[in-house]
Short mmCIF file of C-alpha atoms and ligand atoms in Angstrom, two decimals:
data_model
loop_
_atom_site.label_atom_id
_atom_site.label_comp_id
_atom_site.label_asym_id
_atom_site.label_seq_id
_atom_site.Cartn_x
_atom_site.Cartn_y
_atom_site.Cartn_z
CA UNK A 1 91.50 88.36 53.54
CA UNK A 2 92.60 88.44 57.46
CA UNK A 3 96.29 89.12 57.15
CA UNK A 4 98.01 91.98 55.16
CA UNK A 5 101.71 91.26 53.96
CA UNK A 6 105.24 91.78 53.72
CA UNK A 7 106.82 93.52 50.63
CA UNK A 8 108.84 90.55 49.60
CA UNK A 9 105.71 88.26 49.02
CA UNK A 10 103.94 91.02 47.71
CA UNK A 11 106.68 91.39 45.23
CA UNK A 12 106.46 86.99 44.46
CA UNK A 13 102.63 87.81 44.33
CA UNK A 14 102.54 90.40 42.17
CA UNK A 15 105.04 88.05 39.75
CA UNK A 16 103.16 85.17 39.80
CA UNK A 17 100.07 87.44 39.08
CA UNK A 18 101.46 89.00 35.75
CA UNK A 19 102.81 85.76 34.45
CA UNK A 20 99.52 84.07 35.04
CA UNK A 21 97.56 86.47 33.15
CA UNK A 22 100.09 85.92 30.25
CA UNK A 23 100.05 82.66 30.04
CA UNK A 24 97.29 81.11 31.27
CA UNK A 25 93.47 80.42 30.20
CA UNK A 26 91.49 79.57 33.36
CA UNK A 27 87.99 77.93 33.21
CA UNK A 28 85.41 80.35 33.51
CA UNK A 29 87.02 83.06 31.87
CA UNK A 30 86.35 85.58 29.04
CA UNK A 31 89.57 85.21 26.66
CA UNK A 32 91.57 87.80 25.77
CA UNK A 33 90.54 89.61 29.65
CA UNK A 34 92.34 87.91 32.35
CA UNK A 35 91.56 88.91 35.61
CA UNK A 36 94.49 88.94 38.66
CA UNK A 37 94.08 85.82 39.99
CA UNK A 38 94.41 84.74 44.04
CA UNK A 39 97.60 82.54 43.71
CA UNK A 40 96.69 80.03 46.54
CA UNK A 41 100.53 78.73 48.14
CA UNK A 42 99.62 76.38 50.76
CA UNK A 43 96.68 74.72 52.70
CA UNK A 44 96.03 72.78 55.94
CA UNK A 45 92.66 71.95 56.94
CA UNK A 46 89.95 74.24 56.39
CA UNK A 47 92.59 77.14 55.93
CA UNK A 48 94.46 78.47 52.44
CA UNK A 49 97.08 80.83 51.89
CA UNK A 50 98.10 83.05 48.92
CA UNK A 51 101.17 84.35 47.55
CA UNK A 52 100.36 88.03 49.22
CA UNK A 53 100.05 85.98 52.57
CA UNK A 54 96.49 86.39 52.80
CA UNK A 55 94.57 83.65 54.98
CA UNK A 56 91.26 82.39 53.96
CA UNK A 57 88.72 79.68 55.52
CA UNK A 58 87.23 77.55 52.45
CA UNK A 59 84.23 77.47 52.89
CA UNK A 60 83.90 75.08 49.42
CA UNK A 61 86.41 72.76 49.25
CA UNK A 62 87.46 74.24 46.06
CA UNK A 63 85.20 72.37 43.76
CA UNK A 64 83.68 69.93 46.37
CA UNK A 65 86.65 67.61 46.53
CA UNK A 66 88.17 67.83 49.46
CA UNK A 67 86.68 65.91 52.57
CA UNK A 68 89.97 65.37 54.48
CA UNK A 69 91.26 68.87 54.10
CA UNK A 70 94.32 70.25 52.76
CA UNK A 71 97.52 69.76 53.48
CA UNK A 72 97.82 66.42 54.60
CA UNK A 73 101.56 65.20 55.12
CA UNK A 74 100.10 61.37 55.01
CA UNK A 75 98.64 61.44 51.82
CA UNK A 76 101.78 63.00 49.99
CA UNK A 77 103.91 60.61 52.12
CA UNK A 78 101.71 57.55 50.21
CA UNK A 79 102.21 59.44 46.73
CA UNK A 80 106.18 59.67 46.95
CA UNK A 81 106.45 56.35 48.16
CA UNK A 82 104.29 54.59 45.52
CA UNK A 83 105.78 57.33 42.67
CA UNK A 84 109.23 55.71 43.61
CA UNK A 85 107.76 52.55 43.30
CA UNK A 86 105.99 52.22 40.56
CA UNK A 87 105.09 55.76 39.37
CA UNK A 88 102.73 54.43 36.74
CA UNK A 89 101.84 51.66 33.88
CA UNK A 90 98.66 51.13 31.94
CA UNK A 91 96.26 49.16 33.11
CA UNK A 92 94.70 48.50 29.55
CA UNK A 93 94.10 45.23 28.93
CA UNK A 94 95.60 42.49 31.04
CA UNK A 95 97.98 45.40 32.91
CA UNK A 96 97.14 46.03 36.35
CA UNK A 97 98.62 47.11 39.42
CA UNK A 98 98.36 46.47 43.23
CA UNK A 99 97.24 49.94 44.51
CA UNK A 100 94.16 50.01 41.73
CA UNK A 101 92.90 46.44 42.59
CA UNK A 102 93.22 47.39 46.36
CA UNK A 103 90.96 50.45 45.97
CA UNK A 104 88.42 48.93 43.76
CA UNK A 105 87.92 45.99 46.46
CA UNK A 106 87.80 48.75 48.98
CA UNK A 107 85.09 50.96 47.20
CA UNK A 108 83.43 47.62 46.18
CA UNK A 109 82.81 47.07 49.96
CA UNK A 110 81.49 50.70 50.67
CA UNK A 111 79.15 50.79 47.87
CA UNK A 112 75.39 50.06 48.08
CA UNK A 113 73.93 46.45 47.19
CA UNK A 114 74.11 45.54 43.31
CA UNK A 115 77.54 47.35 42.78
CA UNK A 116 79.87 44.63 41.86
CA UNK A 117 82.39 45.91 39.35
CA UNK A 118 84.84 49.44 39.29
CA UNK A 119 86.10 51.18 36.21
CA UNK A 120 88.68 53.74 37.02
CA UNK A 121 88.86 57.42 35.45
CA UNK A 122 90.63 60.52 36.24
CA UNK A 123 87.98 62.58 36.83
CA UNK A 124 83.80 63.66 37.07
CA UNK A 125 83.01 64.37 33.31
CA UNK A 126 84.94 60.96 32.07
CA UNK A 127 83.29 59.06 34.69
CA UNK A 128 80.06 60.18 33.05
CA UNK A 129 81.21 60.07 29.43
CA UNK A 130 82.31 56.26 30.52
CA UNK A 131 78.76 55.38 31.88
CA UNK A 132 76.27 57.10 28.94
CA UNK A 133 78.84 55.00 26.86
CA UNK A 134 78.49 51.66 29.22
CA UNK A 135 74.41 52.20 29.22
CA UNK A 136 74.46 52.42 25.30
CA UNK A 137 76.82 49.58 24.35
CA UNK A 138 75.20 47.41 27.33
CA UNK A 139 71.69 47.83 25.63
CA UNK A 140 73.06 47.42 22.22
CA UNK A 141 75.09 43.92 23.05
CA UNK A 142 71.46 43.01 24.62
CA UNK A 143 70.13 42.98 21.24
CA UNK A 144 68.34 46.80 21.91
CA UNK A 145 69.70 48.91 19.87
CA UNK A 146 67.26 51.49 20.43
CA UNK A 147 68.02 51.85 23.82
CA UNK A 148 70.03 55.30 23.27
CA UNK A 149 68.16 58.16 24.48
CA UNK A 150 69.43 59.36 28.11
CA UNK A 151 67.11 60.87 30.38
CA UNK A 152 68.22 64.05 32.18
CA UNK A 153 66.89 66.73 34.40
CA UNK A 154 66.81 70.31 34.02
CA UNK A 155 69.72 72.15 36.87
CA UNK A 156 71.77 68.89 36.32
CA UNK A 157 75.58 69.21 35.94
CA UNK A 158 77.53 66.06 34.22
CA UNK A 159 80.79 67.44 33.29
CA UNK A 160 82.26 69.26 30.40
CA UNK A 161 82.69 66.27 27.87
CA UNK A 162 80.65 65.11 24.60
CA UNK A 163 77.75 63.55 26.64
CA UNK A 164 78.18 64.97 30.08
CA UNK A 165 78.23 67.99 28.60
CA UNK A 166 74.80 67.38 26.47
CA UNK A 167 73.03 66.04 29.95
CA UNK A 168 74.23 68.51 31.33
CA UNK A 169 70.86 71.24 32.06
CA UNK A 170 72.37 74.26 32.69
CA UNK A 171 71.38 76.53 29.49
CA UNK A 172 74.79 78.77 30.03
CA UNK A 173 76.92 75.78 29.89
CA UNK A 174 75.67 74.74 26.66
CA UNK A 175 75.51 77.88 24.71
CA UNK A 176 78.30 78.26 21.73
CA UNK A 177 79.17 74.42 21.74
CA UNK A 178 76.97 72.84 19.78
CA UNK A 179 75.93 70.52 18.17
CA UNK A 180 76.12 68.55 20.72
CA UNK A 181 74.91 64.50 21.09
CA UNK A 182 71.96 63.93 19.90
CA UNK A 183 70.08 61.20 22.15
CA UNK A 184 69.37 63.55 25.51
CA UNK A 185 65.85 64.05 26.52
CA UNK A 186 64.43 66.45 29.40
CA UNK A 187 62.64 66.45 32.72
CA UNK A 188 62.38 69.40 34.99
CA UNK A 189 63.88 70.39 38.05
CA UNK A 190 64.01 67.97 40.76
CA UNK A 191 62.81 71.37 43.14
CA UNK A 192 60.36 71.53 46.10
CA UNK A 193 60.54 75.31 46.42
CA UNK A 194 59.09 76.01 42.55
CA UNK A 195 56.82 73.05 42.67
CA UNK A 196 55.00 73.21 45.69
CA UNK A 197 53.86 70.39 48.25
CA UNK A 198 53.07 67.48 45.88
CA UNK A 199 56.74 68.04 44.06
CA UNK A 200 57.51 64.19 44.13
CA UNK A 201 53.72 63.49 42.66
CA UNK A 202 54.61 66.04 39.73
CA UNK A 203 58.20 64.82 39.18
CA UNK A 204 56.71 61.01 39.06
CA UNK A 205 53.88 61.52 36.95
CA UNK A 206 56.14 63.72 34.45
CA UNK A 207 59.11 61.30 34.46
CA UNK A 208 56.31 58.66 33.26
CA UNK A 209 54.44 60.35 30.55
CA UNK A 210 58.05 61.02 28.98
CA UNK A 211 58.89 57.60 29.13
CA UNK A 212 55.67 56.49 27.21
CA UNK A 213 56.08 59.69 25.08
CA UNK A 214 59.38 58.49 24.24
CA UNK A 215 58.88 54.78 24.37
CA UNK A 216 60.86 52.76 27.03
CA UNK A 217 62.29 50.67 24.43
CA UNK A 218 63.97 53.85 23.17
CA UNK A 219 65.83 55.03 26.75
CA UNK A 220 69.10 53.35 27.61
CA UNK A 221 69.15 55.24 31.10
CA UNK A 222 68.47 57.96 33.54
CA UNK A 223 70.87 60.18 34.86
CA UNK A 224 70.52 62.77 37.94
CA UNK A 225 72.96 63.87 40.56
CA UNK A 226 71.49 62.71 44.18
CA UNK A 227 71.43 66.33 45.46
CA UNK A 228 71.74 69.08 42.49
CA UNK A 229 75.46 70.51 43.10
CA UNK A 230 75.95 73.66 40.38
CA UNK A 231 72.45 73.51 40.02
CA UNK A 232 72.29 74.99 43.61
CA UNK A 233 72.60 72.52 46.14
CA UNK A 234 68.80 71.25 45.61
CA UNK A 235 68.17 67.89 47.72
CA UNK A 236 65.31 66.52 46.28
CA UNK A 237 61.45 66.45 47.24
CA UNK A 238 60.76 63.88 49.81
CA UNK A 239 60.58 60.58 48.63
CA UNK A 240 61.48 61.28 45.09
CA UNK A 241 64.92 58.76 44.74
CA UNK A 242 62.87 55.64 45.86
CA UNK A 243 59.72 56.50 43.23
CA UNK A 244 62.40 57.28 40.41
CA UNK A 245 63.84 54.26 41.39
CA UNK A 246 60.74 51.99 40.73
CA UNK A 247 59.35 53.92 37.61
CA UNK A 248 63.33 53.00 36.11
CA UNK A 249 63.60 49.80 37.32
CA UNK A 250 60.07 48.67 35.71
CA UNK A 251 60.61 50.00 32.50
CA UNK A 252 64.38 48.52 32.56
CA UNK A 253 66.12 51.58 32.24
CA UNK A 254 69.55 52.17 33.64
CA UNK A 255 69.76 54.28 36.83
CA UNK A 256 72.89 56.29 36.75
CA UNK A 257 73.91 58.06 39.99
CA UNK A 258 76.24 60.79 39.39
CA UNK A 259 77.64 61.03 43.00
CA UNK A 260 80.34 63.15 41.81
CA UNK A 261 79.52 65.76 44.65
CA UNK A 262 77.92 63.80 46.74
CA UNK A 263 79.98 60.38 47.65
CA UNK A 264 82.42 60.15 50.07
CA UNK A 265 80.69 61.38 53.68
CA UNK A 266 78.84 64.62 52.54
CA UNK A 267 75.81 63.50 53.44
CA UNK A 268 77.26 61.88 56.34
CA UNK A 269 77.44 58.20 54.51
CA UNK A 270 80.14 57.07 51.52
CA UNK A 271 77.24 57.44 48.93
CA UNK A 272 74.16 59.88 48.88
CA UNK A 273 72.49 56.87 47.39
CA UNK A 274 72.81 55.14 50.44
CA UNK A 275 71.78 58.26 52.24
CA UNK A 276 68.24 58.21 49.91
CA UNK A 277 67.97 54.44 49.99
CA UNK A 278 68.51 53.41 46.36
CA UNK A 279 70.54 51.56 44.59
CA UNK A 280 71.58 52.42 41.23
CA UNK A 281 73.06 50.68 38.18
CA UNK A 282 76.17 52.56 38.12
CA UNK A 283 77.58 55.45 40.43
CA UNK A 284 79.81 57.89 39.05
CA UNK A 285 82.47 59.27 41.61
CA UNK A 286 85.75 61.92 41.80
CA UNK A 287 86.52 64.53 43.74
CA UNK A 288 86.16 63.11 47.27
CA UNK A 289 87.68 59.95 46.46
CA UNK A 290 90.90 61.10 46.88
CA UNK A 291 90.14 64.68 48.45
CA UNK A 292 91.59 66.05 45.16
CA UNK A 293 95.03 65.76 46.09
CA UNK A 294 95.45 63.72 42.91
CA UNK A 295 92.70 63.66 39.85
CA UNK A 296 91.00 60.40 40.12
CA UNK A 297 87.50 58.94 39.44
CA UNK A 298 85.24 55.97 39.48
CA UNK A 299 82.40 54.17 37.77
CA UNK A 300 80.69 51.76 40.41
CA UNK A 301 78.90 49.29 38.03
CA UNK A 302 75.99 47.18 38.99
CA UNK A 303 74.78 43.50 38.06
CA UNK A 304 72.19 44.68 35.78
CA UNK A 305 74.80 46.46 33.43
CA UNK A 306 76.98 43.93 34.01
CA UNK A 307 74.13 41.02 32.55
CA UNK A 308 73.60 42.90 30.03
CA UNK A 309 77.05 44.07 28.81
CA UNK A 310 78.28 40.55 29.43
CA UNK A 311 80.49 39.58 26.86
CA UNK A 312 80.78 42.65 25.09
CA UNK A 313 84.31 44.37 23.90
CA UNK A 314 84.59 47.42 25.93
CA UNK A 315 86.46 49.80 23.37
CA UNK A 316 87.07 52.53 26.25
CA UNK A 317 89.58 53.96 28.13
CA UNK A 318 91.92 56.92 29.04
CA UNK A 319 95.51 56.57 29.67
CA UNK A 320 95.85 57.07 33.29
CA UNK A 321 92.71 54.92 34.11
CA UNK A 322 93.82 52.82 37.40
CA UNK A 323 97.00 55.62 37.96
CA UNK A 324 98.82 53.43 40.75
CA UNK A 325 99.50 56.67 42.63
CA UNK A 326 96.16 58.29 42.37
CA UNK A 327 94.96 54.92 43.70
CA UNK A 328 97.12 54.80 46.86
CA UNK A 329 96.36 58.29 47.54
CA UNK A 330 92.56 57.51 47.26
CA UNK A 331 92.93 54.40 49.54
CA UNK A 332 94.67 56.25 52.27
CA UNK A 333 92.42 59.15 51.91
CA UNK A 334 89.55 57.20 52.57
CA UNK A 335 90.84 55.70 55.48
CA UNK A 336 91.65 58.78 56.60
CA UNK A 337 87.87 59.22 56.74
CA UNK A 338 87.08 56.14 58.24
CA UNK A 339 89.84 56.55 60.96
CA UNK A 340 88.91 60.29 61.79
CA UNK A 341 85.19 59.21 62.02
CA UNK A 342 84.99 62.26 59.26
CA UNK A 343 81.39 61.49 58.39
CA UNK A 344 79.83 61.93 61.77
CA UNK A 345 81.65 65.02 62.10
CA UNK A 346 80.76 66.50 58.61
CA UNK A 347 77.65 66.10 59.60
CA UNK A 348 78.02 68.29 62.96
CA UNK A 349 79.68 70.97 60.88
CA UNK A 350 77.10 71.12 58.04
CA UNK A 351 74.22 70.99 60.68
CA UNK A 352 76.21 74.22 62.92
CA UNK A 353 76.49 75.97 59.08
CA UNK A 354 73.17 74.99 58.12
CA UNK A 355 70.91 76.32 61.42
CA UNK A 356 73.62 79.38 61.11
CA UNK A 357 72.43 80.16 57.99
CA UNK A 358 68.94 79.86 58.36
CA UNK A 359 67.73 83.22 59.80
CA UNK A 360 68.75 84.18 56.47
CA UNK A 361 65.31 83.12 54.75
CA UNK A 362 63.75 86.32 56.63
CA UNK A 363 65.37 88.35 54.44
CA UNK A 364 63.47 89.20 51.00
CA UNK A 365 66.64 88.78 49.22
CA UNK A 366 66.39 85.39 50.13
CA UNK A 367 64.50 82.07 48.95
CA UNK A 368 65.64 79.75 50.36
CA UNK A 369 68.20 78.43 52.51
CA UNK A 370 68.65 74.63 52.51
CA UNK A 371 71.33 71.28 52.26
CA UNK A 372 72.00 67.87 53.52
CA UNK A 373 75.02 67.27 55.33
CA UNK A 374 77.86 69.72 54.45
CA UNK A 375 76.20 70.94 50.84
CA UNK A 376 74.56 73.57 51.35
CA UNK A 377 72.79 75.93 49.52
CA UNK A 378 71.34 79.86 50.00
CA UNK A 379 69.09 80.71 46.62
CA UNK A 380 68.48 84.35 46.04
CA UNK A 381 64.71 85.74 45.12
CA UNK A 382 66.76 88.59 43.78
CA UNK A 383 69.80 90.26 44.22
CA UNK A 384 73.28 89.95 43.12
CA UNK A 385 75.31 86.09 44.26
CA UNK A 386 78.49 87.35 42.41
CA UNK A 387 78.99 90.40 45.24
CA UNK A 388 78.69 87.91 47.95
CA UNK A 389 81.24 85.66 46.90
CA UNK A 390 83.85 88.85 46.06
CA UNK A 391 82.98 90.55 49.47
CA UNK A 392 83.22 86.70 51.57
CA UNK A 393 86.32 86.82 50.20
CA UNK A 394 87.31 90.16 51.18
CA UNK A 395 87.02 88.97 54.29
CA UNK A 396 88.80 86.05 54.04
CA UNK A 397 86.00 83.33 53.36
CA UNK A 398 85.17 81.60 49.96
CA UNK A 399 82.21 80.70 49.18
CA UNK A 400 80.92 80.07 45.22
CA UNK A 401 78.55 81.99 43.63
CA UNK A 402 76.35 79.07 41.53
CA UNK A 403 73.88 81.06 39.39
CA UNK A 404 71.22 82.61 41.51
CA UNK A 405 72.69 80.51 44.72
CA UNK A 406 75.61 80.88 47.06
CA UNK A 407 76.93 77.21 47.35
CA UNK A 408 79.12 75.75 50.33
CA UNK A 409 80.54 72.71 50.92
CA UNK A 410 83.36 73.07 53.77
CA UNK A 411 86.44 70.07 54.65
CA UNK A 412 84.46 67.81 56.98
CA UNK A 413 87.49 68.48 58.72
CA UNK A 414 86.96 72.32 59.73
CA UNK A 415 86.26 73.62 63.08
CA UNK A 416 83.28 74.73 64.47
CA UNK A 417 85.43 78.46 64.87
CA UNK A 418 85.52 78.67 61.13
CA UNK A 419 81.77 77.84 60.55
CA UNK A 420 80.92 80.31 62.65
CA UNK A 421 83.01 82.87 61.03
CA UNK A 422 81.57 81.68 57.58
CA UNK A 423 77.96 82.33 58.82
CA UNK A 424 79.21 86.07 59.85
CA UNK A 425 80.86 86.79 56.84
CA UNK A 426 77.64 85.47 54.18
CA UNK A 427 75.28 86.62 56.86
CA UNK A 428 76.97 90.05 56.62
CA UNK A 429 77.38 89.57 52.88
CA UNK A 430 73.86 88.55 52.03
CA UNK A 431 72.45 92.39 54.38
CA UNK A 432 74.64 93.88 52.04
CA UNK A 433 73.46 92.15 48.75
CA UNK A 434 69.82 93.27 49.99
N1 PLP B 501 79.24 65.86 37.88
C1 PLP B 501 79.05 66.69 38.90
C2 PLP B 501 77.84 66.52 39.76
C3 PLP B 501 79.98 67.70 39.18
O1 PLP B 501 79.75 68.55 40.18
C4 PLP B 501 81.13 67.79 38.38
C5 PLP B 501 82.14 68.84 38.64
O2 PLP B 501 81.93 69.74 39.43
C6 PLP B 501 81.28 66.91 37.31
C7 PLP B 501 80.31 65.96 37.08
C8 PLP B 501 82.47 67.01 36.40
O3 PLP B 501 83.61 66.59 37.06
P1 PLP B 501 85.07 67.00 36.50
O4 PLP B 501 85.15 68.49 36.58
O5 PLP B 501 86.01 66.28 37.42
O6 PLP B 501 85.17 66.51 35.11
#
């Protein structure tokens, strides 16, 4: 925290605070013990305020999602004009409307080869749900109904929902919830570190003895984020996408890119798939796609799903699918991007946080520090994440504490200034952890 405060916000602070932990169940939080939340009141940029007029550099985005920053009077300029427009219809059915068709052309043309189709959701884990759901139903129109299992990876994070939920590898997650859906089978870790030099040999060879465990006539499709997000910020071994990427393609299973994280300039193009050269069968995006400042999603659906799924009735929806405000907020956001040459620049930023960072591995605490673009990720041998992100934010800096990893993923908007003060803070944050 960099500024103290005045009595009368301290008094609006201190309000807000007690009705919050009245009312309120956050996620990622022990019910019935409510801690005193930060009650953020504005942002611009890179930089946040709370109701005790504290100042903080975000050093995440909040979850990831926002590449343009905060605060952005053109983007809530394009909301109130399209709410008093047409605030919102369905577009079940035959309904559409002219801000959802524009972005799907729009994300159409930024997507890698293959992509031909959009289906709109409001969010990461109903993106997800929507493509197990598309693999599954496209298999079983195809006359192979025993394409249902899902392969998933161990450290992968798919949402919150029935099936994202149950691909989803993070054994904390899962723990109290189930049963959950049957159908999910496991491969490990997509991790150099653990793994050693020939990662990408390991990875390949186990990824085909499952399928013939298995049978490929069984799997419906393969699901892995581009760069592990909760999971720690893991980019992959070299090479690994394109090899996943044959071994899937010649067994006809369904290559599902969860780009949830990932899409949208972090890696300094609009998809990490591009960034990897692949091209899946369907990428699942939110977050970035409209830097948050509206939920909004969407499943980018390729000609292979599309061949097979042709002429099937897809039963499948939620209500604000296509929301005609969410969808001129996400077109004007990622113009914003395009205008502000954001992607060139997030890639400066992440590079300054990244070689900033790095002097950090010479500490014993430490593991590893790594990312691509502006995710990046500092794993701890031992030693205590939690206290890192509490005392970054001490000092005015957030930063997430993702298991045994302190994850960042700045605005590609923020200033060299603030990355620099971010690698003080963790740097001093990490000694201390030691
Ligand atoms: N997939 C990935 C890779 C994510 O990081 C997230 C959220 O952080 C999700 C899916 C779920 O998205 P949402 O929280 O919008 O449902």
């Amino acid at each position: 925290m960099t500024t103290s405060t005045t009595s009368p916000s301290h008094t609006r602070d201190e309000e807000l605070s007690d009705l919050d932990t009245k009312s309120i169940i956050h996620p990622h939080t022990v019910i019935g013990s409510p801690t005193k939340p930060v009650v953020f009141v504005k942002g611009d940029g890179a930089r946040l305020w709370d109701a005790a007029g504290n100042e903080y550099i975000d050093g995440t985005c909040g979850l990831w999602q926002c590449p343009v920053g905060h605060g952005r009077q053109e983007l809530a300029d394009v909301a109130a004009n399209q709410m008093a427009t047409l605030e919102f219809y369905s577009s079940f059915g035959d309904y559409s409307n002219e801000p959802s068709i524009r972005l799907a052309d729009k994300l159409l043309d930024l997507a890698p080869a293959g992509i031909e189709k959009v289906f709109f959701t409001n969010g990461g884990s109903e993106g997800n749900e929507t493509a197990v759901k598309l693999a599954r139903l496209a298999y079983h129109h195809a006359g192979q109904p025993d394409r249902t299992v899902i392969l998933a990876r161990t450290g992968g994070y798919h949402g919150m929902g029935g099936a994202s939920l149950a691909a989803t590898g993070i054994d904390r997650l899962r723990e109290g919830y189930g049963p959950l859906i049957p159908g999910i089978e496991w491969l490990s870790k997509p991790h150099a570190l653990p793994l050693g030099d020939d990662a990408t040999d390991v990875l390949i060879a186990e990824l085909e003895q499952r399928i013939a465990e298995i049978g490929a006539h069984r799997i419906a499709a393969f699901i892995g984020e581009p760069i592990l997000g909760v999971g720690g910020m893991v980019p992959p071994p070299a090479g690994y996408w394109p090899r996943v990427q044959e071994v899937l393609r010649r067994n006809d299973i369904l290559f599902i890119a969860d780009e949830i994280v990932t899409a949208f300039g972090r890696t300094g193009e609009w998809f990490a798939s591009t960034y990897y050269g692949v091209e899946p069968d369907m990428i699942v995006t939110a977050k970035g796609i409209s830097s948050g400042y509206l939920p909004m999603g969407a499943v980018l659906i390729g000609r292979r799903v599309l061949d097979l799924a042709d002429g099937a009735l897809f039963l499948h929806g939620f209500t604000y699918n296509g929301h005609p405000v969410a969808s001129a907020v996400a077109l004007a956001n990622i113009d914003i991007i395009e205008r502000e040459n954001l992607m060139a620049r997030g890639l400066e930023v992440g590079r300054r946080l990244l070689d900033g960072l790095k002097p950090l591995e010479d500490l014993p605490i430490v593991a590893e520090v790594r990312g691509v673009g502006t995710l990046i990720g500092i794993e701890f041998a031992t030693g205590d994440t939690a206290s890192v992100q509490a005392g970054a934010r001490e000092h005015g800096v957030i930063v997430r504490a993702s298991g045994n990893t302190i994850v960042m993923s700045p605005p590609l908007v923020i200033s060299e200034s603030d990355i620099d003060r971010i690698v003080a803070v963790v740097t001093d944050q990490v000694k201390a952890a030691g």
